[in-house]
Amino acid sequence: MNALNQLNEWTSRGRRFLKKTLQEQVIYIEAGMGLGISRLCIIFLPFRWIAPRIGRHMAEFRDAPHPGDIPSIRLIGRAVNTMSRLLPWECKCLAQALTAKAMLNRRNIGSTLCLGVAKSEDRSIKAHAWVKTGSIVVTGEAGMSSYTIVSTFS
């Protein structure tokens, strides 16, 4: 019965995907591919090689996004979030942030990738990454307020 439930779930997801517009489908596919590429970069490349390609270090994009870009920004956030949950590999906050930043850059939408740290209850250091454009948080909004920003890329 478990296999049948899983098949029904994938069939339902496939139908929902096909009901999306072509533009939405392309963005979801782009997000999935971007998450895969980001994950491979994180695994195989030192961050010092990745960082210069993200944007200007310790810079922040503070302008409000153009009102016409807001639907695309929200769609990119939804696509990255959804695909990160559906893909068979681990897509944590850094892979999501790198993917969203790249997708926004391709559309000439200014954004900032933020890296933050916080102490957990057991006194260990935990890290988080998120992307924002103006006041809109594209990825990584959950819990970001408890992190201290240590680095930004814009």
Coordinates of C-alpha atoms in Angstrom, one line a residue, residues 6-89:
Q6 CA 3.8 7.1 -3.2
L7 CA 2.7 6.6 -6.8
N8 CA -0.5 8.5 -6.2
E9 CA 1.5 11.4 -4.6
W10 CA 3.9 11.6 -7.6
T11 CA 1.0 11.4 -10.0
S12 CA -0.8 14.3 -8.2
R13 CA 2.4 16.4 -8.2
G14 CA 2.8 15.7 -11.9
R15 CA -0.7 16.9 -12.6
R16 CA -0.2 20.1 -10.5
F17 CA 3.0 20.7 -12.4
L18 CA 1.3 20.4 -15.8
K19 CA -1.4 22.8 -14.7
K20 CA 1.2 25.6 -14.2
T21 CA 2.0 28.0 -17.0
L22 CA 5.0 27.3 -19.2
Q23 CA 6.9 30.2 -17.6
E24 CA 6.3 28.6 -14.1
Q25 CA 7.3 25.2 -15.3
V26 CA 10.6 26.6 -16.7
I27 CA 11.3 28.4 -13.4
Y28 CA 10.6 25.2 -11.4
I29 CA 12.9 23.2 -13.7
E30 CA 15.6 25.9 -13.5
A31 CA 15.3 25.9 -9.7
G32 CA 15.8 22.1 -9.7
M33 CA 18.8 22.2 -11.9
G34 CA 20.2 25.1 -10.0
L35 CA 19.9 23.3 -6.7
G36 CA 21.8 20.4 -8.2
I37 CA 24.6 22.6 -9.5
S38 CA 24.7 24.5 -6.2
R39 CA 24.9 21.3 -4.2
L40 CA 27.8 20.0 -6.3
C41 CA 29.7 23.3 -6.0
I42 CA 29.2 23.2 -2.2
I43 CA 30.5 19.6 -2.0
F44 CA 33.5 19.9 -4.4
L45 CA 34.6 23.5 -4.4
P46 CA 36.1 25.6 -1.5
F47 CA 33.9 28.5 -0.6
R48 CA 36.7 31.0 -1.6
W49 CA 36.2 29.9 -5.2
I50 CA 32.4 30.2 -5.0
A51 CA 32.3 33.6 -3.2
P52 CA 33.6 35.8 -6.0
R53 CA 30.9 34.5 -8.3
I54 CA 28.1 35.3 -5.9
G55 CA 28.6 39.1 -5.9
R56 CA 30.4 41.9 -4.3
H57 CA 31.5 40.9 -0.8
M58 CA 30.1 42.9 2.2
A59 CA 27.8 44.8 -0.1
E60 CA 24.0 45.0 0.2
F61 CA 21.3 45.7 -2.3
R62 CA 18.9 48.0 -0.4
D63 CA 16.7 49.3 -3.2
A64 CA 13.1 48.2 -3.3
P65 CA 12.5 45.9 -6.2
H66 CA 10.6 47.2 -9.3
P67 CA 6.9 46.4 -8.8
G68 CA 6.9 44.5 -12.1
D69 CA 9.6 42.1 -10.7
I70 CA 7.7 41.1 -7.5
P71 CA 5.7 38.3 -9.1
S72 CA 8.9 36.8 -10.5
I73 CA 10.7 37.2 -7.2
R74 CA 7.9 35.4 -5.3
L75 CA 7.8 32.7 -8.0
I76 CA 11.5 32.1 -7.7
G77 CA 11.2 31.8 -3.9
R78 CA 8.3 29.3 -4.2
A79 CA 10.1 27.3 -6.9
V80 CA 13.4 27.0 -4.9
N81 CA 11.6 26.1 -1.7
T82 CA 9.4 23.5 -3.4
M83 CA 12.1 21.9 -5.4
S84 CA 14.4 21.8 -2.4
R85 CA 11.8 19.6 -0.6
L86 CA 11.1 17.3 -3.6
L87 CA 14.6 16.6 -4.9
P88 CA 16.2 13.3 -3.7
W89 CA 19.4 15.1 -2.5

